[in-house]
Amino acid sequence: PAGGKGGLSGALGGEWELLWCSADAEPAKVARLFPGLTESYQLTGAAATARAGGVPDRIFQVQSLLGGAIRFELSASVVPYAADPAVLEVFPPFKLDLVLPGFTWHIVNYDDNAEFRKANNRTLEEQMAPNNLYQQRYLEESGQPGDVRISKVIAGDPAVVGIVLVHQRRA
């Protein structure tokens, strides 16, 4: 529905609940650790800008536990990839926060891919890989809850290339 231009679509903005992802994706790993207790969603566009205190071009991957009482929020910079309008490029700074009712703890802030990937036990090859590229393979653009988005990591960190994520718009 996005006509191969999902990376440029204003319909990307919003809150997207993760419905399914490849088994190697981080949200799937967390869900296996805490079966039935986790929820994963993304904030993009204006929703991410608001969460980032007005800083534009951010994306948030949120992993919540216990109905949202505990949230881990990983944020990164994101822009449409210049060479392909269906692709988003994700790059530093990477920030990880633990959010509890009335309290936010800034756990880490990495200013480059290598530093972030090293902290995630990546090999030297994986640390030196270019920015991750997420192809928007399918994007419903009504802007209404229920829209579906399918993304695939097509380049970047070899540990995540090939991962597929299926999201549904919440808001």
JSON list of C-alpha atoms in Angstrom, two decimals:
[
{"chain": "A", "resi": 1, "resn": "PRO", "atom": "CA", "xyz": [0.00, 0.00, 0.00]},
{"chain": "A", "resi": 2, "resn": "ALA", "atom": "CA", "xyz": [2.87, 2.46, 0.51]},
{"chain": "A", "resi": 3, "resn": "GLY", "atom": "CA", "xyz": [3.95, 1.96, -3.09]},
{"chain": "A", "resi": 4, "resn": "GLY", "atom": "CA", "xyz": [7.54, 1.11, -2.22]},
{"chain": "A", "resi": 5, "resn": "LYS", "atom": "CA", "xyz": [8.02, 4.40, -0.37]},
{"chain": "A", "resi": 6, "resn": "GLY", "atom": "CA", "xyz": [7.28, 3.29, 3.21]},
{"chain": "A", "resi": 7, "resn": "GLY", "atom": "CA", "xyz": [10.46, 4.91, 4.54]},
{"chain": "A", "resi": 8, "resn": "LEU", "atom": "CA", "xyz": [9.13, 8.31, 3.47]},
{"chain": "A", "resi": 9, "resn": "SER", "atom": "CA", "xyz": [5.50, 7.85, 4.48]},
{"chain": "A", "resi": 10, "resn": "GLY", "atom": "CA", "xyz": [4.00, 10.09, 7.13]},
{"chain": "A", "resi": 11, "resn": "ALA", "atom": "CA", "xyz": [1.90, 7.04, 8.05]},
{"chain": "A", "resi": 12, "resn": "LEU", "atom": "CA", "xyz": [4.95, 5.57, 9.81]},
{"chain": "A", "resi": 13, "resn": "GLY", "atom": "CA", "xyz": [4.37, 7.89, 12.74]},
{"chain": "A", "resi": 14, "resn": "GLY", "atom": "CA", "xyz": [2.57, 6.55, 15.78]},
{"chain": "A", "resi": 15, "resn": "GLU", "atom": "CA", "xyz": [2.58, 3.77, 18.32]},
{"chain": "A", "resi": 16, "resn": "TRP", "atom": "CA", "xyz": [3.05, 0.28, 16.89]},
{"chain": "A", "resi": 17, "resn": "GLU", "atom": "CA", "xyz": [2.47, -2.94, 18.84]},
{"chain": "A", "resi": 18, "resn": "LEU", "atom": "CA", "xyz": [4.73, -5.85, 17.93]},
{"chain": "A", "resi": 19, "resn": "LEU", "atom": "CA", "xyz": [2.57, -8.76, 16.78]},
{"chain": "A", "resi": 20, "resn": "TRP", "atom": "CA", "xyz": [5.33, -11.10, 15.63]},
{"chain": "A", "resi": 21, "resn": "CYS", "atom": "CA", "xyz": [9.09, -11.11, 15.05]},
{"chain": "A", "resi": 22, "resn": "SER", "atom": "CA", "xyz": [11.83, -13.50, 14.02]},
{"chain": "A", "resi": 23, "resn": "ALA", "atom": "CA", "xyz": [13.04, -15.73, 16.84]},
{"chain": "A", "resi": 24, "resn": "ASP", "atom": "CA", "xyz": [16.46, -13.99, 16.86]},
{"chain": "A", "resi": 25, "resn": "ALA", "atom": "CA", "xyz": [14.99, -10.52, 17.41]},
{"chain": "A", "resi": 26, "resn": "GLU", "atom": "CA", "xyz": [15.60, -8.99, 20.85]},
{"chain": "A", "resi": 27, "resn": "PRO", "atom": "CA", "xyz": [11.88, -8.69, 21.74]},
{"chain": "A", "resi": 28, "resn": "ALA", "atom": "CA", "xyz": [11.45, -12.43, 21.11]},
{"chain": "A", "resi": 29, "resn": "LYS", "atom": "CA", "xyz": [14.41, -13.21, 23.37]},
{"chain": "A", "resi": 30, "resn": "VAL", "atom": "CA", "xyz": [12.95, -11.09, 26.18]},
{"chain": "A", "resi": 31, "resn": "ALA", "atom": "CA", "xyz": [9.51, -12.68, 25.74]},
{"chain": "A", "resi": 32, "resn": "ARG", "atom": "CA", "xyz": [11.07, -16.13, 26.15]},
{"chain": "A", "resi": 33, "resn": "LEU", "atom": "CA", "xyz": [12.68, -15.01, 29.43]},
{"chain": "A", "resi": 34, "resn": "PHE", "atom": "CA", "xyz": [9.37, -13.68, 30.80]},
{"chain": "A", "resi": 35, "resn": "PRO", "atom": "CA", "xyz": [6.59, -15.66, 29.08]},
{"chain": "A", "resi": 36, "resn": "GLY", "atom": "CA", "xyz": [3.24, -13.89, 29.18]},
{"chain": "A", "resi": 37, "resn": "LEU", "atom": "CA", "xyz": [4.63, -10.90, 31.11]},
{"chain": "A", "resi": 38, "resn": "THR", "atom": "CA", "xyz": [6.04, -8.72, 28.32]},
{"chain": "A", "resi": 39, "resn": "GLU", "atom": "CA", "xyz": [4.74, -6.39, 25.68]},
{"chain": "A", "resi": 40, "resn": "SER", "atom": "CA", "xyz": [6.77, -4.79, 22.91]},
{"chain": "A", "resi": 41, "resn": "TYR", "atom": "CA", "xyz": [5.95, -1.71, 20.86]},
{"chain": "A", "resi": 42, "resn": "GLN", "atom": "CA", "xyz": [7.59, 1.11, 18.90]},
{"chain": "A", "resi": 43, "resn": "LEU", "atom": "CA", "xyz": [7.11, 4.85, 18.97]},
{"chain": "A", "resi": 44, "resn": "THR", "atom": "CA", "xyz": [7.82, 6.62, 15.68]},
{"chain": "A", "resi": 45, "resn": "GLY", "atom": "CA", "xyz": [7.30, 10.07, 14.20]},
{"chain": "A", "resi": 46, "resn": "ALA", "atom": "CA", "xyz": [5.52, 12.62, 16.42]},
{"chain": "A", "resi": 47, "resn": "ALA", "atom": "CA", "xyz": [5.01, 10.01, 19.17]},
{"chain": "A", "resi": 48, "resn": "ALA", "atom": "CA", "xyz": [8.78, 9.42, 19.36]},
{"chain": "A", "resi": 49, "resn": "THR", "atom": "CA", "xyz": [9.55, 13.15, 19.16]},
{"chain": "A", "resi": 50, "resn": "ALA", "atom": "CA", "xyz": [7.22, 13.77, 22.11]},
{"chain": "A", "resi": 51, "resn": "ARG", "atom": "CA", "xyz": [8.81, 10.94, 24.14]},
{"chain": "A", "resi": 52, "resn": "ALA", "atom": "CA", "xyz": [12.28, 12.33, 23.31]},
{"chain": "A", "resi": 53, "resn": "GLY", "atom": "CA", "xyz": [11.37, 15.73, 24.75]},
{"chain": "A", "resi": 54, "resn": "GLY", "atom": "CA", "xyz": [10.99, 17.38, 21.36]},
{"chain": "A", "resi": 55, "resn": "VAL", "atom": "CA", "xyz": [14.07, 15.87, 19.70]},
{"chain": "A", "resi": 56, "resn": "PRO", "atom": "CA", "xyz": [13.05, 14.90, 16.13]},
{"chain": "A", "resi": 57, "resn": "ASP", "atom": "CA", "xyz": [14.10, 11.85, 14.10]},
{"chain": "A", "resi": 58, "resn": "ARG", "atom": "CA", "xyz": [14.13, 9.34, 16.97]},
{"chain": "A", "resi": 59, "resn": "ILE", "atom": "CA", "xyz": [12.58, 5.90, 17.22]},
{"chain": "A", "resi": 60, "resn": "PHE", "atom": "CA", "xyz": [11.82, 4.06, 20.47]},
{"chain": "A", "resi": 61, "resn": "GLN", "atom": "CA", "xyz": [11.67, 0.30, 20.96]},
{"chain": "A", "resi": 62, "resn": "VAL", "atom": "CA", "xyz": [9.80, -0.25, 24.22]},
{"chain": "A", "resi": 63, "resn": "GLN", "atom": "CA", "xyz": [9.78, -3.53, 26.10]},
{"chain": "A", "resi": 64, "resn": "SER", "atom": "CA", "xyz": [7.34, -3.42, 29.00]},
{"chain": "A", "resi": 65, "resn": "LEU", "atom": "CA", "xyz": [6.85, -5.87, 31.84]},
{"chain": "A", "resi": 66, "resn": "LEU", "atom": "CA", "xyz": [3.98, -6.35, 34.25]},
{"chain": "A", "resi": 67, "resn": "GLY", "atom": "CA", "xyz": [1.44, -4.34, 32.30]},
{"chain": "A", "resi": 68, "resn": "GLY", "atom": "CA", "xyz": [3.80, -1.42, 31.74]},
{"chain": "A", "resi": 69, "resn": "ALA", "atom": "CA", "xyz": [4.89, -0.98, 35.36]},
{"chain": "A", "resi": 70, "resn": "ILE", "atom": "CA", "xyz": [8.46, -1.60, 34.19]},
{"chain": "A", "resi": 71, "resn": "ARG", "atom": "CA", "xyz": [9.62, -0.37, 30.78]},
{"chain": "A", "resi": 72, "resn": "PHE", "atom": "CA", "xyz": [12.92, -0.56, 28.98]},
{"chain": "A", "resi": 73, "resn": "GLU", "atom": "CA", "xyz": [13.12, 2.06, 26.24]},
{"chain": "A", "resi": 74, "resn": "LEU", "atom": "CA", "xyz": [15.84, 1.80, 23.61]},
{"chain": "A", "resi": 75, "resn": "SER", "atom": "CA", "xyz": [15.95, 4.81, 21.34]},
{"chain": "A", "resi": 76, "resn": "ALA", "atom": "CA", "xyz": [18.01, 5.63, 18.28]},
{"chain": "A", "resi": 77, "resn": "SER", "atom": "CA", "xyz": [18.17, 8.17, 15.49]},
{"chain": "A", "resi": 78, "resn": "VAL", "atom": "CA", "xyz": [16.31, 7.30, 12.30]},
{"chain": "A", "resi": 79, "resn": "VAL", "atom": "CA", "xyz": [15.95, 8.88, 8.86]},
{"chain": "A", "resi": 80, "resn": "PRO", "atom": "CA", "xyz": [14.72, 7.71, 5.47]},
{"chain": "A", "resi": 81, "resn": "TYR", "atom": "CA", "xyz": [17.62, 6.07, 3.60]},
{"chain": "A", "resi": 82, "resn": "ALA", "atom": "CA", "xyz": [18.70, 8.30, 0.72]},
{"chain": "A", "resi": 83, "resn": "ALA", "atom": "CA", "xyz": [19.23, 5.43, -1.76]},
{"chain": "A", "resi": 84, "resn": "ASP", "atom": "CA", "xyz": [15.84, 3.72, -1.28]},
{"chain": "A", "resi": 85, "resn": "PRO", "atom": "CA", "xyz": [12.54, 5.35, -0.25]},
{"chain": "A", "resi": 86, "resn": "ALA", "atom": "CA", "xyz": [11.27, 2.08, 1.27]},
{"chain": "A", "resi": 87, "resn": "VAL", "atom": "CA", "xyz": [14.12, 1.96, 3.81]},
{"chain": "A", "resi": 88, "resn": "LEU", "atom": "CA", "xyz": [14.85, 3.58, 7.18]},
{"chain": "A", "resi": 89, "resn": "GLU", "atom": "CA", "xyz": [18.43, 4.00, 8.39]},
{"chain": "A", "resi": 90, "resn": "VAL", "atom": "CA", "xyz": [18.95, 3.61, 12.15]},
{"chain": "A", "resi": 91, "resn": "PHE", "atom": "CA", "xyz": [22.05, 5.12, 13.76]},
{"chain": "A", "resi": 92, "resn": "PRO", "atom": "CA", "xyz": [23.48, 6.53, 17.01]},
{"chain": "A", "resi": 93, "resn": "PRO", "atom": "CA", "xyz": [23.08, 7.88, 19.53]},
{"chain": "A", "resi": 94, "resn": "PHE", "atom": "CA", "xyz": [21.56, 4.80, 21.15]},
{"chain": "A", "resi": 95, "resn": "LYS", "atom": "CA", "xyz": [20.01, 5.38, 24.56]},
{"chain": "A", "resi": 96, "resn": "LEU", "atom": "CA", "xyz": [18.62, 2.80, 26.96]},
{"chain": "A", "resi": 97, "resn": "ASP", "atom": "CA", "xyz": [16.37, 3.89, 29.83]},
{"chain": "A", "resi": 98, "resn": "LEU", "atom": "CA", "xyz": [14.62, 1.99, 32.58]},
{"chain": "A", "resi": 99, "resn": "VAL", "atom": "CA", "xyz": [11.28, 3.66, 33.27]},
{"chain": "A", "resi": 100, "resn": "LEU", "atom": "CA", "xyz": [9.37, 3.01, 36.49]},
{"chain": "A", "resi": 101, "resn": "PRO", "atom": "CA", "xyz": [6.37, 4.93, 37.84]},
{"chain": "A", "resi": 102, "resn": "GLY", "atom": "CA", "xyz": [7.73, 8.39, 38.69]},
{"chain": "A", "resi": 103, "resn": "PHE", "atom": "CA", "xyz": [11.35, 7.50, 37.88]},
{"chain": "A", "resi": 104, "resn": "THR", "atom": "CA", "xyz": [13.56, 7.18, 34.79]},
{"chain": "A", "resi": 105, "resn": "TRP", "atom": "CA", "xyz": [17.08, 5.78, 34.99]},
{"chain": "A", "resi": 106, "resn": "HIS", "atom": "CA", "xyz": [19.34, 6.51, 32.01]},
{"chain": "A", "resi": 107, "resn": "ILE", "atom": "CA", "xyz": [21.23, 3.22, 31.81]},
{"chain": "A", "resi": 108, "resn": "VAL", "atom": "CA", "xyz": [23.45, 3.84, 28.78]},
{"chain": "A", "resi": 109, "resn": "ASN", "atom": "CA", "xyz": [24.10, 6.27, 25.95]},
{"chain": "A", "resi": 110, "resn": "TYR", "atom": "CA", "xyz": [26.28, 5.10, 23.07]},
{"chain": "A", "resi": 111, "resn": "ASP", "atom": "CA", "xyz": [27.45, 7.56, 20.43]},
{"chain": "A", "resi": 112, "resn": "ASP", "atom": "CA", "xyz": [28.60, 5.02, 17.86]},
{"chain": "A", "resi": 113, "resn": "ASN", "atom": "CA", "xyz": [27.61, 1.61, 16.48]},
{"chain": "A", "resi": 114, "resn": "ALA", "atom": "CA", "xyz": [30.80, -0.14, 17.54]},
{"chain": "A", "resi": 115, "resn": "GLU", "atom": "CA", "xyz": [30.48, 0.91, 21.19]},
{"chain": "A", "resi": 116, "resn": "PHE", "atom": "CA", "xyz": [26.80, -0.11, 21.31]},
{"chain": "A", "resi": 117, "resn": "ARG", "atom": "CA", "xyz": [27.43, -3.44, 19.59]},
{"chain": "A", "resi": 118, "resn": "LYS", "atom": "CA", "xyz": [30.46, -4.21, 21.76]},
{"chain": "A", "resi": 119, "resn": "ALA", "atom": "CA", "xyz": [28.27, -3.76, 24.85]},
{"chain": "A", "resi": 120, "resn": "ASN", "atom": "CA", "xyz": [25.90, -6.30, 23.27]},
{"chain": "A", "resi": 121, "resn": "ASN", "atom": "CA", "xyz": [28.67, -8.90, 22.92]},
{"chain": "A", "resi": 122, "resn": "ARG", "atom": "CA", "xyz": [29.00, -8.53, 19.15]},
{"chain": "A", "resi": 123, "resn": "THR", "atom": "CA", "xyz": [32.09, -9.76, 17.32]},
{"chain": "A", "resi": 124, "resn": "LEU", "atom": "CA", "xyz": [34.58, -7.25, 15.90]},
{"chain": "A", "resi": 125, "resn": "GLU", "atom": "CA", "xyz": [33.06, -7.79, 12.43]},
{"chain": "A", "resi": 126, "resn": "GLU", "atom": "CA", "xyz": [29.58, -7.05, 13.79]},
{"chain": "A", "resi": 127, "resn": "GLN", "atom": "CA", "xyz": [30.86, -4.00, 15.66]},
{"chain": "A", "resi": 128, "resn": "MET", "atom": "CA", "xyz": [32.32, -2.52, 12.46]},
{"chain": "A", "resi": 129, "resn": "ALA", "atom": "CA", "xyz": [29.24, -3.12, 10.28]},
{"chain": "A", "resi": 130, "resn": "PRO", "atom": "CA", "xyz": [27.44, -0.07, 8.86]},
{"chain": "A", "resi": 131, "resn": "ASN", "atom": "CA", "xyz": [24.17, 1.35, 10.19]},
{"chain": "A", "resi": 132, "resn": "ASN", "atom": "CA", "xyz": [21.17, -0.98, 10.21]},
{"chain": "A", "resi": 133, "resn": "LEU", "atom": "CA", "xyz": [18.73, -0.56, 7.34]},
{"chain": "A", "resi": 134, "resn": "TYR", "atom": "CA", "xyz": [15.07, -1.48, 7.89]},
{"chain": "A", "resi": 135, "resn": "GLN", "atom": "CA", "xyz": [13.08, -2.03, 4.72]},
{"chain": "A", "resi": 136, "resn": "GLN", "atom": "CA", "xyz": [9.40, -1.21, 5.09]},
{"chain": "A", "resi": 137, "resn": "ARG", "atom": "CA", "xyz": [8.10, -4.20, 3.12]},
{"chain": "A", "resi": 138, "resn": "TYR", "atom": "CA", "xyz": [4.44, -3.46, 3.77]},
{"chain": "A", "resi": 139, "resn": "LEU", "atom": "CA", "xyz": [2.76, -0.42, 5.28]},
{"chain": "A", "resi": 140, "resn": "GLU", "atom": "CA", "xyz": [-0.94, 0.32, 5.52]},
{"chain": "A", "resi": 141, "resn": "GLU", "atom": "CA", "xyz": [-1.36, 4.08, 5.38]},
{"chain": "A", "resi": 142, "resn": "SER", "atom": "CA", "xyz": [-4.85, 4.81, 6.73]},
{"chain": "A", "resi": 143, "resn": "GLY", "atom": "CA", "xyz": [-3.31, 6.26, 9.91]},
{"chain": "A", "resi": 144, "resn": "GLN", "atom": "CA", "xyz": [-5.94, 4.40, 11.93]},
{"chain": "A", "resi": 145, "resn": "PRO", "atom": "CA", "xyz": [-5.49, 1.79, 14.68]},
{"chain": "A", "resi": 146, "resn": "GLY", "atom": "CA", "xyz": [-5.18, -1.63, 13.11]},
{"chain": "A", "resi": 147, "resn": "ASP", "atom": "CA", "xyz": [-2.86, -0.62, 10.26]},
{"chain": "A", "resi": 148, "resn": "VAL", "atom": "CA", "xyz": [-0.15, -3.24, 9.71]},
{"chain": "A", "resi": 149, "resn": "ARG", "atom": "CA", "xyz": [3.54, -2.66, 9.04]},
{"chain": "A", "resi": 150, "resn": "ILE", "atom": "CA", "xyz": [6.08, -5.35, 8.08]},
{"chain": "A", "resi": 151, "resn": "SER", "atom": "CA", "xyz": [9.78, -4.48, 8.29]},
{"chain": "A", "resi": 152, "resn": "LYS", "atom": "CA", "xyz": [12.95, -6.44, 7.57]},
{"chain": "A", "resi": 153, "resn": "VAL", "atom": "CA", "xyz": [16.55, -5.64, 8.50]},
{"chain": "A", "resi": 154, "resn": "ILE", "atom": "CA", "xyz": [18.31, -5.76, 5.12]},
{"chain": "A", "resi": 155, "resn": "ALA", "atom": "CA", "xyz": [21.80, -4.47, 6.00]},
{"chain": "A", "resi": 156, "resn": "GLY", "atom": "CA", "xyz": [23.98, -3.52, 8.95]},
{"chain": "A", "resi": 157, "resn": "ASP", "atom": "CA", "xyz": [24.82, -5.61, 12.00]},
{"chain": "A", "resi": 158, "resn": "PRO", "atom": "CA", "xyz": [25.13, -9.23, 10.76]},
{"chain": "A", "resi": 159, "resn": "ALA", "atom": "CA", "xyz": [23.59, -10.42, 14.05]},
{"chain": "A", "resi": 160, "resn": "VAL", "atom": "CA", "xyz": [20.25, -8.82, 13.11]},
{"chain": "A", "resi": 161, "resn": "VAL", "atom": "CA", "xyz": [20.23, -8.77, 9.29]},
{"chain": "A", "resi": 162, "resn": "GLY", "atom": "CA", "xyz": [17.28, -10.84, 8.10]},
{"chain": "A", "resi": 163, "resn": "ILE", "atom": "CA", "xyz": [15.08, -10.23, 11.14]},
{"chain": "A", "resi": 164, "resn": "VAL", "atom": "CA", "xyz": [11.44, -9.57, 10.26]},
{"chain": "A", "resi": 165, "resn": "LEU", "atom": "CA", "xyz": [9.05, -7.58, 12.47]},
{"chain": "A", "resi": 166, "resn": "VAL", "atom": "CA", "xyz": [5.27, -7.31, 12.13]},
{"chain": "A", "resi": 167, "resn": "HIS", "atom": "CA", "xyz": [3.61, -4.37, 13.90]},
{"chain": "A", "resi": 168, "resn": "GLN", "atom": "CA", "xyz": [0.04, -3.16, 14.24]},
{"chain": "A", "resi": 169, "resn": "ARG", "atom": "CA", "xyz": [-0.82, 0.49, 14.83]},
{"chain": "A", "resi": 170, "resn": "ARG", "atom": "CA", "xyz": [-2.24, 1.25, 18.27]},
{"chain": "A", "resi": 171, "resn": "ALA", "atom": "CA", "xyz": [-2.56, 5.00, 17.89]}
]
